[in-house]
Coordinates of C-alpha atoms and ligand atoms in Angstrom, one line a residue:
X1 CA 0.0 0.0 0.0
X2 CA 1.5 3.5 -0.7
X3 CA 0.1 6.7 -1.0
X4 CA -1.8 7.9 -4.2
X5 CA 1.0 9.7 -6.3
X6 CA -0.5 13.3 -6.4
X7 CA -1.4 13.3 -2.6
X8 CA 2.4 11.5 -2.0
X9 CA 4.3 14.4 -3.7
X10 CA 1.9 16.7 -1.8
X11 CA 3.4 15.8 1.2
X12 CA 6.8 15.9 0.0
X13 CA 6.0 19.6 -1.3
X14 CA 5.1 20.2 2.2
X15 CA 7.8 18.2 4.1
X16 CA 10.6 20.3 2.0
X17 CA 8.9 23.8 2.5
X18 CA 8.9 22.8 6.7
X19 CA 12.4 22.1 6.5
X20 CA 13.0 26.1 5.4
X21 CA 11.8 26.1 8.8
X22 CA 13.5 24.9 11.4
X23 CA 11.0 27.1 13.8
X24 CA 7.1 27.4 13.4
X25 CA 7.6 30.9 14.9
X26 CA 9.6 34.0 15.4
X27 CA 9.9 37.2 17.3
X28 CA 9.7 40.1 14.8
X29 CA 10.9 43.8 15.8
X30 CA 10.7 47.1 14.3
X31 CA 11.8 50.8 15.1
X32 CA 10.2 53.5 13.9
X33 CA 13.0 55.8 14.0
X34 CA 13.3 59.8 14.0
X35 CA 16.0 60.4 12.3
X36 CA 18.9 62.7 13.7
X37 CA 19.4 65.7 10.9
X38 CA 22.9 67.4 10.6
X39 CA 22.9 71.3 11.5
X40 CA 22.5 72.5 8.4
X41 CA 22.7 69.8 5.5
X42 CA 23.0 72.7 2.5
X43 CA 26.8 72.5 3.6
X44 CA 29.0 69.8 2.3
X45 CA 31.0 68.3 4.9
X46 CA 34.1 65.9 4.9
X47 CA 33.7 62.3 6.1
X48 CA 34.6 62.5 9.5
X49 CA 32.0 65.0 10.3
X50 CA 29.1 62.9 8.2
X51 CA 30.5 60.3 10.6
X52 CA 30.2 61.4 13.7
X53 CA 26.3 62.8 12.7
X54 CA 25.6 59.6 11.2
X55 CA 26.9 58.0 14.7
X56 CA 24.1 59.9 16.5
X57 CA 21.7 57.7 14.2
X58 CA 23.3 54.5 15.5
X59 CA 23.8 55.0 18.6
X60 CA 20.0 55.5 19.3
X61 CA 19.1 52.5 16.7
X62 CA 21.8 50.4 18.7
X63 CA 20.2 50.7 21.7
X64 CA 16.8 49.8 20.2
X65 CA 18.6 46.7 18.5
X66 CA 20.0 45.4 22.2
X67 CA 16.8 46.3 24.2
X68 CA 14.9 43.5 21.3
X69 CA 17.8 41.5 21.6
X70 CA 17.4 41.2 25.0
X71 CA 13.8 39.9 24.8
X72 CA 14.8 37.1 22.2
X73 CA 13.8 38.8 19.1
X74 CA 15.4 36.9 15.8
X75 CA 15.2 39.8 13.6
X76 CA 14.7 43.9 13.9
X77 CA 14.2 46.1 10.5
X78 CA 15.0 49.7 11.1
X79 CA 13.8 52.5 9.1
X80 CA 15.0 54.1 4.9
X81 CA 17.0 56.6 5.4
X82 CA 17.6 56.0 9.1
X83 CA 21.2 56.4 9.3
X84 CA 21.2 60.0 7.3
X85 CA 18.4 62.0 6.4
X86 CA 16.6 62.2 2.4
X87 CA 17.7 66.0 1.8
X88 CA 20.8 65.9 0.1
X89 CA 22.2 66.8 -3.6
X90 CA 24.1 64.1 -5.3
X91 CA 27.5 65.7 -4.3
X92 CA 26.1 66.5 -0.7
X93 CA 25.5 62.8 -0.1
X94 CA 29.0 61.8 -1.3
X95 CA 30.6 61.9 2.7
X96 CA 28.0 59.4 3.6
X97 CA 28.6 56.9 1.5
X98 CA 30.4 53.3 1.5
X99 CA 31.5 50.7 -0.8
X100 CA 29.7 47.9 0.5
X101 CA 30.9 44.6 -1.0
X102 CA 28.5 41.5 -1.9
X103 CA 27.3 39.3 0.7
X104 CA 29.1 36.5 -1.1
X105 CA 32.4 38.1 0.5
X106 CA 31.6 36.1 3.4
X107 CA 32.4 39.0 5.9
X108 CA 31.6 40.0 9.7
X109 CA 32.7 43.5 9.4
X110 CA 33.5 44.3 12.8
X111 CA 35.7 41.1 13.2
X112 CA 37.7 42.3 10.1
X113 CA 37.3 45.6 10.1
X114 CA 39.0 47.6 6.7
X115 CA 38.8 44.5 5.1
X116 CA 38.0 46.3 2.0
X117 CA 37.4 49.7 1.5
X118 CA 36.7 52.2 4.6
X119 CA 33.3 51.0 6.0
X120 CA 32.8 52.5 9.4
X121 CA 29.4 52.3 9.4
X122 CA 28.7 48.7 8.4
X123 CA 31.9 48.2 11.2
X124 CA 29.9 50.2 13.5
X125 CA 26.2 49.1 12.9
X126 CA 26.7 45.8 14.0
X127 CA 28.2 43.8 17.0
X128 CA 27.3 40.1 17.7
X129 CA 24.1 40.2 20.1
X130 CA 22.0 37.3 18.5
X131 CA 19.8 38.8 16.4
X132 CA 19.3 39.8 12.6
X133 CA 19.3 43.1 12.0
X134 CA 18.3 45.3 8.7
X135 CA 19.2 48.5 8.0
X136 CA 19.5 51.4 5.1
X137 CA 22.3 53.2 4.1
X138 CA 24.4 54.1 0.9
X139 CA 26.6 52.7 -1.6
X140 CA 29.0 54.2 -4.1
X141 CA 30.4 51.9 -7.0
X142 CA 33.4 53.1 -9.2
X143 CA 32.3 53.3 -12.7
X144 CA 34.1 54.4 -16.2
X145 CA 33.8 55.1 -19.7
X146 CA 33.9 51.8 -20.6
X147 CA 30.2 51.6 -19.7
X148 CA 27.4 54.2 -21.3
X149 CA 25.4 54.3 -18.0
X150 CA 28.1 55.5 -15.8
X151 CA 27.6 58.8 -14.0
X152 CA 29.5 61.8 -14.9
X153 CA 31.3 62.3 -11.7
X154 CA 32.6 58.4 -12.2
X155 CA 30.3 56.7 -9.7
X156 CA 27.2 55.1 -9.0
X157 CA 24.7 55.5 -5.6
X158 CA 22.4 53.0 -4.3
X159 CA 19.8 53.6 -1.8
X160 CA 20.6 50.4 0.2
X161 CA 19.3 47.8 2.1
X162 CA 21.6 45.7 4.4
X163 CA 21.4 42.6 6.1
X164 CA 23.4 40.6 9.0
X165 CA 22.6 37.8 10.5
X166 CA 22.7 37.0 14.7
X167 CA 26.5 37.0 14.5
X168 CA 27.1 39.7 12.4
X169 CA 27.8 39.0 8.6
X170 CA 26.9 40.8 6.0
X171 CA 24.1 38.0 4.1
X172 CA 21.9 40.5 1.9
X173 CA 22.5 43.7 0.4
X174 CA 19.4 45.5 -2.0
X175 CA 19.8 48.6 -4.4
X176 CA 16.7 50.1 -4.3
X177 CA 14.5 49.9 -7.7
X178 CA 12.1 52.1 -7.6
X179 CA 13.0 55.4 -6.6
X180 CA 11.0 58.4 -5.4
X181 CA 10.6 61.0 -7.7
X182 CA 12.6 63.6 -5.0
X183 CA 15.3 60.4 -4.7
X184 CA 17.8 62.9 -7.2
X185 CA 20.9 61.8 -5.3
X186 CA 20.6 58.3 -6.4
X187 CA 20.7 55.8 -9.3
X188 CA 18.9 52.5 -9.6
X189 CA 20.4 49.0 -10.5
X190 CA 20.6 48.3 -14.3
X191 CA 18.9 45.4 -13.8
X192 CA 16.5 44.7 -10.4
X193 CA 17.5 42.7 -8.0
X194 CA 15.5 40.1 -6.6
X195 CA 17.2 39.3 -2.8
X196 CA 16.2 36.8 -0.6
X197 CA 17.9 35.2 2.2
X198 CA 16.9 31.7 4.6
X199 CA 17.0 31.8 8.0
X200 CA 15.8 28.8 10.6
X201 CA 13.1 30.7 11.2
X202 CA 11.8 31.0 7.5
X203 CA 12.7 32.4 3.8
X204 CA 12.9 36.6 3.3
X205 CA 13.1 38.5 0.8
X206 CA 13.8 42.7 0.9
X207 CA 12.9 45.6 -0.8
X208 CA 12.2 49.0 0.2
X209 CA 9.6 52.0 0.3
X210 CA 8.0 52.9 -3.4
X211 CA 8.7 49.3 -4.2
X212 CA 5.4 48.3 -2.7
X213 CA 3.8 50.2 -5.4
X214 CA 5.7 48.5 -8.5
X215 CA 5.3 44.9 -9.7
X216 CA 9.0 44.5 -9.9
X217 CA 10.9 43.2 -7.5
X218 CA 7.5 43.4 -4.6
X219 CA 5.5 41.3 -6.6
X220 CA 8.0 38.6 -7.7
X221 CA 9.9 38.2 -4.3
X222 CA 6.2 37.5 -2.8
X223 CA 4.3 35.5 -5.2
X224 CA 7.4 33.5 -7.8
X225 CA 9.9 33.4 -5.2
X226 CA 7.6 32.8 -2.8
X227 CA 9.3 34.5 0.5
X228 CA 7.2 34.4 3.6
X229 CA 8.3 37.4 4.9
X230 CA 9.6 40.6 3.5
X231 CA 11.6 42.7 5.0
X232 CA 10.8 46.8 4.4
X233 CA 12.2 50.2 5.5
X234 CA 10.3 53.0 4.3
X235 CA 10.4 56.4 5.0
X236 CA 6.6 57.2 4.0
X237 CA 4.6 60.4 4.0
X238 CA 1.5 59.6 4.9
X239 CA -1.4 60.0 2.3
X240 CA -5.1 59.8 3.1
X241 CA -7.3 58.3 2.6
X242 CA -6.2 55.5 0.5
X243 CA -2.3 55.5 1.0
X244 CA -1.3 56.0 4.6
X245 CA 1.4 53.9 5.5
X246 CA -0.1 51.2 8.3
X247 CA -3.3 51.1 5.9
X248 CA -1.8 50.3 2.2
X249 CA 1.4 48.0 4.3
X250 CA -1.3 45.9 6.4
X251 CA -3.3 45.3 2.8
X252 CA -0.4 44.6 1.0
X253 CA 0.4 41.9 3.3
X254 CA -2.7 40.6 3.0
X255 CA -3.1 40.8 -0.6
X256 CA 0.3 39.3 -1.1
X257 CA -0.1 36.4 1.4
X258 CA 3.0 37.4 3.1
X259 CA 4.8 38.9 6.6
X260 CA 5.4 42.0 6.2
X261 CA 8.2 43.8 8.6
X262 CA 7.7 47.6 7.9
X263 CA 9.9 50.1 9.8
X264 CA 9.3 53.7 8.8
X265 CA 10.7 56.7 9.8
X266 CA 8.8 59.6 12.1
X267 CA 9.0 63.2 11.2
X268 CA 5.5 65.3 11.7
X269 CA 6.4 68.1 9.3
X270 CA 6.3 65.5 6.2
X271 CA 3.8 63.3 8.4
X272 CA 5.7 60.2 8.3
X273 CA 4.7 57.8 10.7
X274 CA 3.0 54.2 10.3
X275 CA 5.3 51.2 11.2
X276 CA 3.8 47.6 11.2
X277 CA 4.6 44.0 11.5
X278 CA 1.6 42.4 9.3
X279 CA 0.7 39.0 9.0
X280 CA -1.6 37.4 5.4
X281 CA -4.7 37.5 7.8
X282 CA -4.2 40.4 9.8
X283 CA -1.9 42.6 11.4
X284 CA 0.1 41.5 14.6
X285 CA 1.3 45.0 15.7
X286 CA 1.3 48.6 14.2
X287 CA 2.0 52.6 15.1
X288 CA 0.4 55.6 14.1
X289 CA 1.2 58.9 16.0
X290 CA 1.9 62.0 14.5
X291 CA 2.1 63.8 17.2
X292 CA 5.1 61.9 18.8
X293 CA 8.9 62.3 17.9
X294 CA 10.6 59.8 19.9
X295 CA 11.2 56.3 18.7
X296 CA 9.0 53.7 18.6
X297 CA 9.5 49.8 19.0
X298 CA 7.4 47.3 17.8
X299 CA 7.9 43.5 18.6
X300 CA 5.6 40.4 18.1
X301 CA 5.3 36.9 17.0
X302 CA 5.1 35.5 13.6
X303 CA 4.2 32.3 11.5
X304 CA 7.9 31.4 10.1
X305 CA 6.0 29.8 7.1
X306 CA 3.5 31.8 6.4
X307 CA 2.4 29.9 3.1
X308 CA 1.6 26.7 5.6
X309 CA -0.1 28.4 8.6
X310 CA -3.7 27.5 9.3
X311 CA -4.8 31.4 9.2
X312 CA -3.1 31.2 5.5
X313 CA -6.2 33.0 3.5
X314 CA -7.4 31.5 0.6
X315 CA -6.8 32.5 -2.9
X316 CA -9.4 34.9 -4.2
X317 CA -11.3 35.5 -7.3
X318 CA -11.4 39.4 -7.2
X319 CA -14.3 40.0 -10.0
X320 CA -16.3 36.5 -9.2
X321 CA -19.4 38.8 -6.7
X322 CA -19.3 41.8 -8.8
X323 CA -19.5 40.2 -12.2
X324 CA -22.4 38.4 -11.2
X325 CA -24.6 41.3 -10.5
X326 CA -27.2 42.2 -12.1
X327 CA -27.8 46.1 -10.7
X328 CA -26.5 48.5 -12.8
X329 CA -25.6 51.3 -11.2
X330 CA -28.4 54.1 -10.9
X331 CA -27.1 58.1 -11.8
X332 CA -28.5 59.3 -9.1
X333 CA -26.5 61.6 -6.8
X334 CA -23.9 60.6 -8.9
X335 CA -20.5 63.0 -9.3
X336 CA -16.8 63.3 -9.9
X337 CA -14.1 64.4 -7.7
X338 CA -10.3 63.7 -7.3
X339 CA -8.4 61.9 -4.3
X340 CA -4.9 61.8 -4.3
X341 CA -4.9 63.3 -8.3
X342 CA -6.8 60.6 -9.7
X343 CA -10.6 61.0 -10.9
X344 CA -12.9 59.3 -9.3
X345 CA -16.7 58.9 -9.9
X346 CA -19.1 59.0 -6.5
X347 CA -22.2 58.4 -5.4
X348 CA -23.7 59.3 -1.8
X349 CA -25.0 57.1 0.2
X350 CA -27.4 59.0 1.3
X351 CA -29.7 56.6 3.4
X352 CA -28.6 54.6 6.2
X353 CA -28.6 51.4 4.9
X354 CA -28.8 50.4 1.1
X355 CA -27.5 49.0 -1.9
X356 CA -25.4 50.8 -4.3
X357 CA -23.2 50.1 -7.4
X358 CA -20.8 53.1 -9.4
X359 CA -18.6 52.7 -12.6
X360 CA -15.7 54.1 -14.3
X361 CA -13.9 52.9 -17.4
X362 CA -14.2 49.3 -17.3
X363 CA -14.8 48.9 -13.4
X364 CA -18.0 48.8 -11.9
X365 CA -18.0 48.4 -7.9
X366 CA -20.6 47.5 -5.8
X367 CA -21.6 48.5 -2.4
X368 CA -24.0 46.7 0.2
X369 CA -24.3 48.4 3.9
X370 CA -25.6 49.4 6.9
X371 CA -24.7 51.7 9.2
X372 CA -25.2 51.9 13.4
X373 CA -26.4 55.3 13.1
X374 CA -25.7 57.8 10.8
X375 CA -24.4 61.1 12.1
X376 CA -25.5 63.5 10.7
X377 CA -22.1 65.5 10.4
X378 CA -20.6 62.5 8.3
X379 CA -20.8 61.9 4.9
X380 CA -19.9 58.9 2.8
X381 CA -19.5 58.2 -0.6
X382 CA -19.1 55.2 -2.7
X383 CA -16.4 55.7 -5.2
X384 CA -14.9 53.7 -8.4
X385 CA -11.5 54.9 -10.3
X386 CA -9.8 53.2 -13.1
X387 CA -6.7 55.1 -14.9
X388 CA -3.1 55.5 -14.6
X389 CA -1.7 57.3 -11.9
X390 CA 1.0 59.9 -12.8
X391 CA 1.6 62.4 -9.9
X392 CA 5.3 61.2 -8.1
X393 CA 5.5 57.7 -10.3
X394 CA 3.2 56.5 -13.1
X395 CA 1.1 53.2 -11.7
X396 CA -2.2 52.1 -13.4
X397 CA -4.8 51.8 -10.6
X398 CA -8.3 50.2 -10.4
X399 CA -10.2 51.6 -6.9
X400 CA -13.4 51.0 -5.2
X401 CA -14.4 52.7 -2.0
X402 CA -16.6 53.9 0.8
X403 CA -15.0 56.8 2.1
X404 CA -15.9 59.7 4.8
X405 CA -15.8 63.1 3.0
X406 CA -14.9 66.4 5.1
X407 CA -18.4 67.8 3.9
X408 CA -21.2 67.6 2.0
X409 CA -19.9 70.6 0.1
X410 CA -18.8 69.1 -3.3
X411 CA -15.2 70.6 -3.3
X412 CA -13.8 68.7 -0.5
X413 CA -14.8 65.6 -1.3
X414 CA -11.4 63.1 -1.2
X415 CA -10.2 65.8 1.1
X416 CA -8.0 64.3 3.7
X417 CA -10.2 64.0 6.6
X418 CA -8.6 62.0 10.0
X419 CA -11.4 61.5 12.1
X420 CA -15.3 59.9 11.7
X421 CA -18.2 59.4 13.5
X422 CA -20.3 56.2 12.2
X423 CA -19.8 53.0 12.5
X424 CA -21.2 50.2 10.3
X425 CA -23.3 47.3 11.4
X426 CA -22.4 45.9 7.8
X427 CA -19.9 46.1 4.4
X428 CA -19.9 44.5 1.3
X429 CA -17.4 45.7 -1.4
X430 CA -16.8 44.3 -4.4
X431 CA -15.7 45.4 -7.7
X432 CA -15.4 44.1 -12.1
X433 CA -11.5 44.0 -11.4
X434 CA -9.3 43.0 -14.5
X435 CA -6.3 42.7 -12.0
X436 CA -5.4 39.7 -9.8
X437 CA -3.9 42.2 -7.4
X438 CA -6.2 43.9 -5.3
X439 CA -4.8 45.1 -1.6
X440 CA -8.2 45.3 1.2
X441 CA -8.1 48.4 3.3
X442 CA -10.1 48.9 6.3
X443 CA -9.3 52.3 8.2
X444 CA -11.2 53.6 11.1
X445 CA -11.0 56.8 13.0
X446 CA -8.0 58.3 13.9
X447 CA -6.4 56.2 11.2
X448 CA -6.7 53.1 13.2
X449 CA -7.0 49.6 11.7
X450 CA -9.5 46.7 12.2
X451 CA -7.1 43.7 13.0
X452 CA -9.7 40.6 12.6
X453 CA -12.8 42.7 11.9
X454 CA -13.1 41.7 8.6
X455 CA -12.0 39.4 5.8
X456 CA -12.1 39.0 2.2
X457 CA -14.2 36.2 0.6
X458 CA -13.3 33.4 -2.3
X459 CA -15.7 36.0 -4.6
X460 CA -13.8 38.6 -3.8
X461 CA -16.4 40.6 -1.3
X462 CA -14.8 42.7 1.2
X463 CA -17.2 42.2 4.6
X464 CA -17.2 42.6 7.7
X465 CA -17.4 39.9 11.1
X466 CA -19.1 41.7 13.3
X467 CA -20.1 46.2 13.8
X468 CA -17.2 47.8 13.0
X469 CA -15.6 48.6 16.3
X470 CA -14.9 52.3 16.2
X471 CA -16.2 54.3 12.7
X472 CA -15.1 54.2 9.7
X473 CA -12.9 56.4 7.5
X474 CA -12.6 54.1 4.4
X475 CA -13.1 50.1 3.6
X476 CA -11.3 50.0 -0.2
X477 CA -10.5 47.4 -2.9
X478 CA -6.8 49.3 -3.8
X479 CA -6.3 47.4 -6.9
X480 CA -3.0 47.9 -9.2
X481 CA -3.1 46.5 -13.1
X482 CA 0.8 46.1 -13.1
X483 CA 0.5 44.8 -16.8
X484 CA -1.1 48.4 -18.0
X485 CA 2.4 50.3 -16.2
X486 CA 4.4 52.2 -18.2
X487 CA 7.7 51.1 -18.5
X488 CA 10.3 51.3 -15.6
X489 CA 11.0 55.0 -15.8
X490 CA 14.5 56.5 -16.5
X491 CA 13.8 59.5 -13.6
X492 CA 16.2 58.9 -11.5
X493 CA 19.2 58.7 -14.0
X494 CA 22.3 61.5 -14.6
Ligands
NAG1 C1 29.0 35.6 18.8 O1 28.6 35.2 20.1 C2 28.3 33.8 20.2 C3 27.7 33.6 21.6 O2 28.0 34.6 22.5 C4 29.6 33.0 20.0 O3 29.4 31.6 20.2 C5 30.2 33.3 18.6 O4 31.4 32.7 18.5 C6 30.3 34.8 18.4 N1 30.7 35.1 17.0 C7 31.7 35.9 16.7 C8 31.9 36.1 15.2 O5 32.3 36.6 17.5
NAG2 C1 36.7 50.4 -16.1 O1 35.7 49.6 -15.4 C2 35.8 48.2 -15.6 C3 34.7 47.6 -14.9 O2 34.6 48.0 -13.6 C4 37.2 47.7 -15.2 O3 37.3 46.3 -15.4 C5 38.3 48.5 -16.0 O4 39.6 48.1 -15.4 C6 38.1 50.0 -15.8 N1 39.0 50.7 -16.7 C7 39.8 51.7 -16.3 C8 40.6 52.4 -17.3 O5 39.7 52.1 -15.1
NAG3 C1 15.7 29.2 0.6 O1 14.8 28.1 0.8 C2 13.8 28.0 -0.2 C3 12.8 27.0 0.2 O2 13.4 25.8 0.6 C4 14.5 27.8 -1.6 O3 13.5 27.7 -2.6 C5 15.4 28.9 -1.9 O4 16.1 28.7 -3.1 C6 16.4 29.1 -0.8 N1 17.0 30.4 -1.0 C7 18.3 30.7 -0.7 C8 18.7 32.1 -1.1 O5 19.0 29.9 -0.2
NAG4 C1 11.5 66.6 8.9 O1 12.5 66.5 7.9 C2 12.8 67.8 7.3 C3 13.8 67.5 6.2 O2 13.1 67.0 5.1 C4 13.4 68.6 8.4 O3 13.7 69.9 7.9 C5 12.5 68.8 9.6 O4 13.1 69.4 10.6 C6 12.0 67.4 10.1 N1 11.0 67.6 11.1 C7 11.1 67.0 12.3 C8 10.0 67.4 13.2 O5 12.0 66.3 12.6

């Protein structure tokens, strides 16, 4: 007697994957950071001075690395640009900056320090306290004529992800792909790179801020390389309603079916804040304070394999629900406006409970609700988008969504508003979606989440468990058509 052959390889499949993981679980840390500016960053300075600003930075993350440490973390992510701020000119940034070798060098740097080229920081960033740690910094590579790409001034610089594990080598390294549009003093990798790394305690792969907007290397790390967690410093201004940075990490987690580790950085004049550490059905821990400019740590447990956990959603057909309705959408009370620069078309829900469906271009979305009480004060729309985005980076978009307006005066509406009064006894959102990458937002009040309030079904209808348990700014299908993307811009290059 044997096993039949399909269900047979089936459990070799699974037998191999467990042995990625030595550990079901691990302890998952992250810092939101505020990072330590230099006096006046116009000035160029020489190397030892960027030092001993930069060493501000790491002292403070240093101290946040041994205090998880301590309480048996196995991995901390601090923040993008944590080390030295985002304000500098390509020749201003040139002090900061290290030659930092691949991983395959094999190479503690502070048990060989000058090993290769002068690296104090990646000497400095890292003892041995038995724990992986992820940072951001910089790296300069010498380039000549003999290639057509290479910078004037003889050079390229990477925004830069590094990696050590808990003794202290060097085991990842990630040049940034998709820059922001302000990101001057930086070039992007001829080629992306697609970095992973395997741990006892599961498989990860990296990549950092704007790349959660792009197909390429997000996408791929989580769904063909199949990582279970990814690993993500960000410094992210947040935007509201649909992209603040706890609300569009948690639903790319989900979406993507992955851990996500997200350490941003916290400065209140460019409202960054929003760190998280977000699990496929919900998220385990997350920050939001603008009003706070001290550091912030963040530590909880994960699912090492997050493909094999028993909460692992299951895969969803985003336009089954809505295709199958019959309503067509009624033009009543129906309007445009603009969130975030995109069009959108609305309709108010004016009622307190009802049914309501809204198209635009080729997606229709459709809305079922009810809410506890309506107050009066409160307005909500449902709203449908489908176009490319081209404001800082061009991304083709697909959007449904109930949202809170500031007013019921027709100008605001999509204005950012913080703050609700109504909560829902019920949601159902669906939409026509032509992607198979839809992210599920929930935001309440005070741009709070709803860990395990709601869920996403097979069909693709975003509902609710139970009343929403404070009110609701937005519940949204954020939906990106990465095949309809322009081309991987040229922006960012001298
Ligand atoms: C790091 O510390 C551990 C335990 O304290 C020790 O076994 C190991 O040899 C150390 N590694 C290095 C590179 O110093
Ligand atoms: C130019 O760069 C290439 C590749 O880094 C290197 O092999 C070559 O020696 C360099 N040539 C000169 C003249 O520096
Ligand atoms: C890590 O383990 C996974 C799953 O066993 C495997 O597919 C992958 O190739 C490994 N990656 C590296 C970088 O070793
Ligand atoms: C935020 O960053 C900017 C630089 O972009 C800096 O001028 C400002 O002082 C920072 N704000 C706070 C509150 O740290």
């Amino acid at each position: 007697m044997g096993l039949p052959k399909a269900r047979a390889s089936a459990v070799l499949l699974v037998l191999s994957a467990l042995e990625a993981c030595a550990l079901d679980s691990y302890v998952a840390a992250v810092y939101e950071h505020n990072v330590v500016l230099s006096e006046d960053t116009e000035v160029p300075v020489c190397p030892e001075e960027a030092l001993v600003l930069m060493d501000k930075n790491t002292v403070i993350l240093e101290t946040a690395i041994k205090e998880v440490a301590r309480q048996g973390c196995n991995i901390i992510v601090t923040p993008e640009d944590g080390i030295y701020i985002w304000v500098f000119t390509r020749e201003k940034i040139h002090p900061y900056l290290e030659d930092i070798p691949d991983p395959q060098v094999d190479w503690i740097p502070y048990v060989a320090p000058g090993r290769f080229t002068p690296s104090p920081v990646l000497e400095r960033l890292r003892r041995n306290n038995s724990i992986y740690v992820v940072a951001n910094m910089a790296d300069k590579k010498p380039c000549n004529g003999s290639d057509p790409r290479c910078p004037s001034d003889g050079h390229y610089q990477y925004n830069t992800n590094v990696v050590f594990d808990s003794e202290g080598k060097l085991v990842a390294r990630y040049h940034k792909y998709n820059l922001f549009v302000t990101e001057k003093q930086f070039n992007y990798p001829k080629d992306p790179e697609f970095v992973t790394f395997n741990t006892s305690f599961g498989y990860f792969g990296i990549f950092t801020c704007a790349d959660t907007l792009y197909h390429t290397p997000a996408v791929v790390l989580a769904s063909r390389f199949q990582a279970d967690s990814i690993l993500f410093p960000t410094a992210w201004g947040n935007t509201l309603p649909l992209l603040s940075a706890v609300q569009f990490h948690s639903a790319w987690a989900m979406g993507m079916g992955v851990n996500l580790l997200s350490a941003n950085t916290c400065n209140s004049t460019l409202g960054m804040t929003g760190s998280g550490i977000y699990a496929p059905d919900s998220p385990r821990a997350y920050y939001y304070n603008t009003e706070m400019e001290n550091g912030q740590l963040l530590v909880t447990e994960l699912s090492s394999c997050s493909h094999l956990s028993p909460d692992y959603p299951a895969a969803v057909n985003w336009k089954l629900y809505a295709s199958s309705i019959e309503q067509l959408p009624s033009n009543d009370h129906y309007f445009t406006g603009v969130v975030y620069h995109d069009l959108f078309s609305f309709t108010e829900l004016t009622e307190p409970e009802g049914n309501h469906a809204i198209c635009q271009q080729d997606l229709c979305c459709h809305l079922s609700y009810k809410m506890a009480e309506k107050q009066k004060d409160d307005v909500y729309v449902l709203g449908a988008s489908d176009g490319l985005h081209v404001i800082e980076g061009e991304y083709y978009l697909q959007i449904c969504t109930l949202l809170k307006c500031k007013s019921t005066d027709l100008n605001t509406r999509g204005q950012l508003v913080e703050t609700a009064q109504t909560k829902f006894e019920m949601f159902s959102l669906s939409g026509t979606f032509g992607t198979n990458y839809v992210f599920p937002e929930v935001l309440y009040s005070g741009v709070q989440l709803a860990p395990g309030e709601f869920q996403v079904l097979h069909d693709g209808c975003l509902i609710n468990w139970t009343s929403t348990s404070k009110p609701v700014l937005s519940v949204t299908l954020f939906g990106r058509w990465y095949e309809k993307d322009p081309p991987h811009t040229q922006q960012a290059s001298p």
